[in-house]
GROMACS .gro file of C-alpha atoms in nm:
model
  242
    1MET     CA    1  -0.017   0.004  -0.039
    2ASN     CA    2   0.151   0.351  -0.115
    3LYS     CA    3   0.150   0.610   0.141
    4LYS     CA    4   0.060   0.957   0.034
    5SER     CA    5   0.245   1.281   0.234
    6CYS     CA    6   0.001   1.506   0.373
    7LEU     CA    7  -0.085   1.835   0.170
    8ASN     CA    8  -0.087   2.054   0.504
    9CYS     CA    9   0.221   1.915   0.698
   10GLY     CA   10   0.409   1.689   0.461
   11HIS     CA   11   0.346   1.406   0.702
   12SER     CA   12   0.327   1.046   0.596
   13ILE     CA   13  -0.063   0.951   0.592
   14SER     CA   14  -0.158   0.596   0.596
   15ASP     CA   15  -0.500   0.640   0.766
   16GLU     CA   16  -0.843   0.843   0.734
   17PHE     CA   17  -0.657   1.183   0.864
   18CYS     CA   18  -0.296   1.280   0.880
   19ALA     CA   19  -0.187   1.160   1.266
   20HIS     CA   20   0.020   1.483   1.308
   21CYS     CA   21  -0.199   1.781   1.212
   22GLY     CA   22  -0.552   1.645   1.141
   23GLN     CA   23  -0.652   1.701   0.807
   24LYS     CA   24  -0.791   1.474   0.608
   25ALA     CA   25  -0.625   1.239   0.373
   26ASP     CA   26  -0.865   1.228   0.075
   27THR     CA   27  -0.768   1.618   0.042
   28ALA     CA   28  -0.716   1.706  -0.350
   29ARG     CA   29  -0.712   2.014  -0.602
   30ILE     CA   30  -1.018   2.209  -0.567
   31THR     CA   31  -1.261   2.144  -0.876
   32PRO     CA   32  -1.596   2.290  -0.957
   33HIS     CA   33  -1.726   1.959  -0.826
   34SER     CA   34  -1.575   1.953  -0.503
   35LEU     CA   35  -1.644   2.295  -0.459
   36LEU     CA   36  -1.979   2.242  -0.465
   37LYS     CA   37  -2.007   1.902  -0.294
   38ASN     CA   38  -1.754   1.980  -0.018
   39ASP     CA   39  -1.718   2.302   0.067
   40ILE     CA   40  -2.023   2.479   0.030
   41LEU     CA   41  -2.333   2.186   0.074
   42GLY     CA   42  -2.098   1.988   0.278
   43SER     CA   43  -2.000   2.234   0.517
   44ILE     CA   44  -2.358   2.425   0.552
   45TRP     CA   45  -2.501   2.047   0.614
   46HIS     CA   46  -2.257   1.963   0.862
   47VAL     CA   47  -2.311   2.297   1.062
   48GLU     CA   48  -2.662   2.253   1.044
   49ALA     CA   49  -2.695   1.879   1.126
   50LYS     CA   50  -2.452   1.921   1.443
   51PHE     CA   51  -2.669   2.234   1.549
   52PHE     CA   52  -2.999   2.072   1.535
   53GLN     CA   53  -2.854   1.748   1.676
   54THR     CA   54  -2.733   1.955   1.981
   55LEU     CA   55  -3.031   2.113   2.040
   56LYS     CA   56  -3.255   1.746   2.036
   57ASP     CA   57  -3.001   1.628   2.266
   58ILE     CA   58  -3.058   1.924   2.500
   59LEU     CA   59  -3.398   1.921   2.467
   60PHE     CA   60  -3.513   1.552   2.485
   61ARG     CA   61  -3.199   1.412   2.715
   62PRO     CA   62  -3.049   1.686   2.866
   63GLY     CA   63  -2.883   1.534   3.152
   64LYS     CA   64  -2.749   1.273   2.935
   65THR     CA   65  -2.575   1.515   2.732
   66ALA     CA   66  -2.431   1.697   2.999
   67MET     CA   67  -2.282   1.354   3.135
   68ASP     CA   68  -2.129   1.306   2.754
   69TYR     CA   69  -2.019   1.607   2.755
   70ILE     CA   70  -1.838   1.568   3.112
   71SER     CA   71  -1.689   1.228   3.043
   72GLY     CA   72  -1.535   1.380   2.685
   73LYS     CA   73  -1.782   1.266   2.400
   74ARG     CA   74  -1.799   1.631   2.278
   75ILE     CA   75  -1.690   1.567   1.930
   76ARG     CA   76  -2.106   1.535   1.815
   77TYR     CA   77  -2.198   1.884   2.013
   78ASN     CA   78  -2.185   2.202   1.934
   79ASN     CA   79  -1.976   2.448   2.201
   80PHE     CA   80  -2.250   2.462   2.465
   81ILE     CA   81  -2.137   2.863   2.528
   82SER     CA   82  -2.127   2.967   2.200
   83LEU     CA   83  -2.470   2.807   2.196
   84LEU     CA   84  -2.561   2.959   2.462
   85LEU     CA   85  -2.500   3.282   2.320
   86ILE     CA   86  -2.658   3.226   2.023
   87LEU     CA   87  -3.015   3.109   2.144
   88PHE     CA   88  -3.000   3.377   2.389
   89SER     CA   89  -2.945   3.634   2.099
   90PHE     CA   90  -3.271   3.452   1.938
   91ASN     CA   91  -3.452   3.479   2.231
   92VAL     CA   92  -3.427   3.856   2.290
   93LEU     CA   93  -3.506   3.856   1.914
   94GLY     CA   94  -3.805   3.659   1.976
   95LEU     CA   95  -3.904   3.919   2.244
   96HIS     CA   96  -3.851   4.230   2.003
   97TYR     CA   97  -4.072   4.095   1.734
   98TYR     CA   98  -4.346   3.996   1.999
   99GLU     CA   99  -4.345   4.343   2.150
  100LYS     CA  100  -4.330   4.487   1.796
  101PHE     CA  101  -4.670   4.324   1.680
  102ALA     CA  102  -4.880   4.254   1.998
  103PRO     CA  103  -5.163   4.517   2.044
  104PRO     CA  104  -5.109   4.740   2.357
  105GLU     CA  105  -5.385   4.617   2.571
  106ILE     CA  106  -5.178   4.274   2.544
  107LEU     CA  107  -4.863   4.435   2.638
  108ALA     CA  108  -4.993   4.602   2.899
  109ASN     CA  109  -5.095   4.268   3.087
  110ASP     CA  110  -4.745   4.116   3.061
  111SER     CA  111  -4.541   4.405   3.073
  112GLU     CA  112  -4.391   4.372   3.404
  113ILE     CA  113  -4.264   4.036   3.290
  114LYS     CA  114  -4.176   4.177   2.967
  115ASP     CA  115  -3.984   4.458   3.119
  116PHE     CA  116  -3.765   4.285   3.361
  117PHE     CA  117  -3.641   4.031   3.140
  118SER     CA  118  -3.544   4.320   2.872
  119LYS     CA  119  -3.394   4.462   3.175
  120TYR     CA  120  -3.205   4.211   3.338
  121SER     CA  121  -3.134   3.960   3.101
  122LYS     CA  122  -2.780   3.953   3.085
  123THR     CA  123  -2.762   3.949   3.449
  124ILE     CA  124  -3.024   3.639   3.476
  125LEU     CA  125  -2.816   3.451   3.169
  126PHE     CA  126  -2.482   3.483   3.402
  127VAL     CA  127  -2.641   3.446   3.731
  128ILE     CA  128  -2.888   3.104   3.690
  129ILE     CA  129  -2.550   2.849   3.589
  130PRO     CA  130  -2.352   2.961   3.870
  131MET     CA  131  -2.622   2.943   4.132
  132LEU     CA  132  -2.720   2.593   3.968
  133ALA     CA  133  -2.363   2.471   3.986
  134ILE     CA  134  -2.295   2.568   4.333
  135ASN     CA  135  -2.612   2.457   4.486
  136ALA     CA  136  -2.591   2.126   4.278
  137TYR     CA  137  -2.201   2.071   4.393
  138PHE     CA  138  -2.310   2.002   4.761
  139LEU     CA  139  -2.662   1.841   4.669
  140PHE     CA  140  -2.487   1.603   4.465
  141LYS     CA  141  -2.155   1.507   4.592
  142ARG     CA  142  -2.176   1.120   4.582
  143ILE     CA  143  -2.102   1.202   4.200
  144LYS     CA  144  -1.760   1.346   4.265
  145LEU     CA  145  -1.819   1.625   3.994
  146ASN     CA  146  -1.598   1.935   4.048
  147ILE     CA  147  -1.733   2.251   4.046
  148ALA     CA  148  -1.673   2.329   3.667
  149GLU     CA  149  -1.848   2.047   3.560
  150HIS     CA  150  -2.133   2.125   3.762
  151PHE     CA  151  -2.122   2.432   3.535
  152ILE     CA  152  -2.178   2.232   3.208
  153ILE     CA  153  -2.502   2.076   3.360
  154GLY     CA  154  -2.616   2.402   3.489
  155THR     CA  155  -2.557   2.554   3.096
  156VAL     CA  156  -2.759   2.220   2.958
  157SER     CA  157  -2.987   2.276   3.194
  158LEU     CA  158  -3.021   2.687   3.084
  159LEU     CA  159  -2.992   2.600   2.718
  160GLY     CA  160  -3.289   2.385   2.761
  161ILE     CA  161  -3.484   2.679   2.919
  162LEU     CA  162  -3.381   2.878   2.636
  163ILE     CA  163  -3.508   2.656   2.378
  164ILE     CA  164  -3.851   2.636   2.561
  165PHE     CA  165  -3.870   3.009   2.552
  166LEU     CA  166  -3.792   3.035   2.178
  167LEU     CA  167  -4.052   2.782   2.125
  168ASP     CA  168  -4.276   3.025   2.341
  169ASP     CA  169  -4.193   3.309   2.155
  170ILE     CA  170  -4.316   3.162   1.798
  171VAL     CA  171  -4.642   2.992   2.003
  172SER     CA  172  -4.719   3.374   2.130
  173LEU     CA  173  -4.651   3.551   1.811
  174ILE     CA  174  -4.914   3.270   1.627
  175GLY     CA  175  -5.124   3.333   1.907
  176LEU     CA  176  -5.179   3.672   1.856
  177TRP     CA  177  -5.393   3.567   1.517
  178LYS     CA  178  -5.753   3.598   1.655
  179PRO     CA  179  -5.855   3.262   1.567
  180VAL     CA  180  -5.641   3.049   1.749
  181SER     CA  181  -5.521   3.273   2.040
  182LYS     CA  182  -5.741   3.048   2.321
  183ILE     CA  183  -5.548   2.742   2.205
  184PHE     CA  184  -5.235   2.894   2.199
  185GLU     CA  185  -5.316   3.055   2.542
  186VAL     CA  186  -5.329   2.700   2.685
  187ILE     CA  187  -5.025   2.606   2.490
  188ASP     CA  188  -4.815   2.916   2.612
  189LYS     CA  189  -4.899   2.796   2.997
  190ILE     CA  190  -4.781   2.461   2.928
  191ILE     CA  191  -4.433   2.546   2.763
  192PHE     CA  192  -4.401   2.806   3.037
  193GLY     CA  193  -4.434   2.495   3.267
  194LEU     CA  194  -4.193   2.321   3.108
  195SER     CA  195  -3.919   2.600   3.149
  196ILE     CA  196  -3.986   2.613   3.540
  197LEU     CA  197  -3.915   2.191   3.513
  198PHE     CA  198  -3.644   2.177   3.286
  199PRO     CA  199  -3.342   2.194   3.567
  200ALA     CA  200  -3.555   1.926   3.763
  201ILE     CA  201  -3.602   1.701   3.444
  202THR     CA  202  -3.216   1.771   3.335
  203TYR     CA  203  -3.062   1.674   3.722
  204TRP     CA  204  -3.317   1.386   3.691
  205ASN     CA  205  -3.173   1.262   3.412
  206ALA     CA  206  -2.802   1.296   3.470
  207PHE     CA  207  -2.861   1.146   3.830
  208LYS     CA  208  -3.106   0.876   3.827
  209ASN     CA  209  -2.904   0.587   3.841
  210SER     CA  210  -2.693   0.706   4.105
  211TYR     CA  211  -2.951   0.794   4.399
  212SER     CA  212  -3.302   0.622   4.444
  213LYS     CA  213  -3.600   0.760   4.354
  214PRO     CA  214  -3.672   0.956   4.691
  215GLY     CA  215  -3.304   1.041   4.728
  216LEU     CA  216  -3.336   1.185   4.393
  217LEU     CA  217  -3.664   1.381   4.458
  218TRP     CA  218  -3.546   1.562   4.810
  219ARG     CA  219  -3.206   1.714   4.662
  220VAL     CA  220  -3.386   1.809   4.325
  221SER     CA  221  -3.644   1.976   4.545
  222VAL     CA  222  -3.402   2.169   4.770
  223LEU     CA  223  -3.229   2.239   4.483
  224TYR     CA  224  -3.570   2.478   4.375
  225VAL     CA  225  -3.615   2.624   4.753
  226LEU     CA  226  -3.243   2.718   4.716
  227MET     CA  227  -3.283   2.837   4.381
  228GLY     CA  228  -3.598   3.032   4.518
  229ILE     CA  229  -3.490   3.182   4.769
  230GLU     CA  230  -3.159   3.315   4.593
  231SER     CA  231  -3.324   3.432   4.244
  232THR     CA  232  -3.560   3.670   4.528
  233VAL     CA  233  -3.273   3.810   4.715
  234ILE     CA  234  -3.107   3.915   4.358
  235SER     CA  235  -3.448   4.038   4.220
  236LEU     CA  236  -3.492   4.236   4.556
  237ILE     CA  237  -3.127   4.342   4.495
  238LEU     CA  238  -3.145   4.433   4.157
  239TYR     CA  239  -3.502   4.646   4.265
  240GLU     CA  240  -3.326   4.821   4.518
  241ILE     CA  241  -2.988   4.903   4.298
  242PHE     CA  242  -3.191   4.995   3.960
   0.00000   0.00000   0.00000
């Protein structure tokens, strides 16, 4: 079998990738066909497939996804921090269009919640994850994860909440259409309830094989109590400062 040289670094290649720099062994001269198939369509498909696969795994198996990522199985996922910023931007955009198209009487009913999210969204983003991480670090000591690894689980929890909020934005926009408004009000409440429960779903999915059901239940319950107290304190501080 003839060995090829890597076009990037010149080292010999005997496998699918160069062992020295990681470039693919089948890298060749660019042709109109390869440009369309590999560079354009291939890149778009790879990015989109990976992006939506990551969203799906976070939404339907959040705890398993977080634990896989922590254990080193990362090639199938987008970077969680980058994804957090992307979803956060989408949520801000969705809120903007909701406020743009919603009638004044609807905005008047939920203006306090919307205004609070608009004003303190960045603070909320950077506070939820550390709160989850620190609380979970002490509540789930048996798992022996460090604080940074608990930070990843908290990030996945927030990513799931942001995905649900994005779905809620879409539902809210569709609900502005009068013939379906009542149905979508119910759907909106269900989605909001899921967003509240999502951290519990994440930790239950992550640690269900490490604790008994009663043990996991009281730990998740205490996590919510602590988060509720801490969120109230932070909201009061923000209110007093601003």
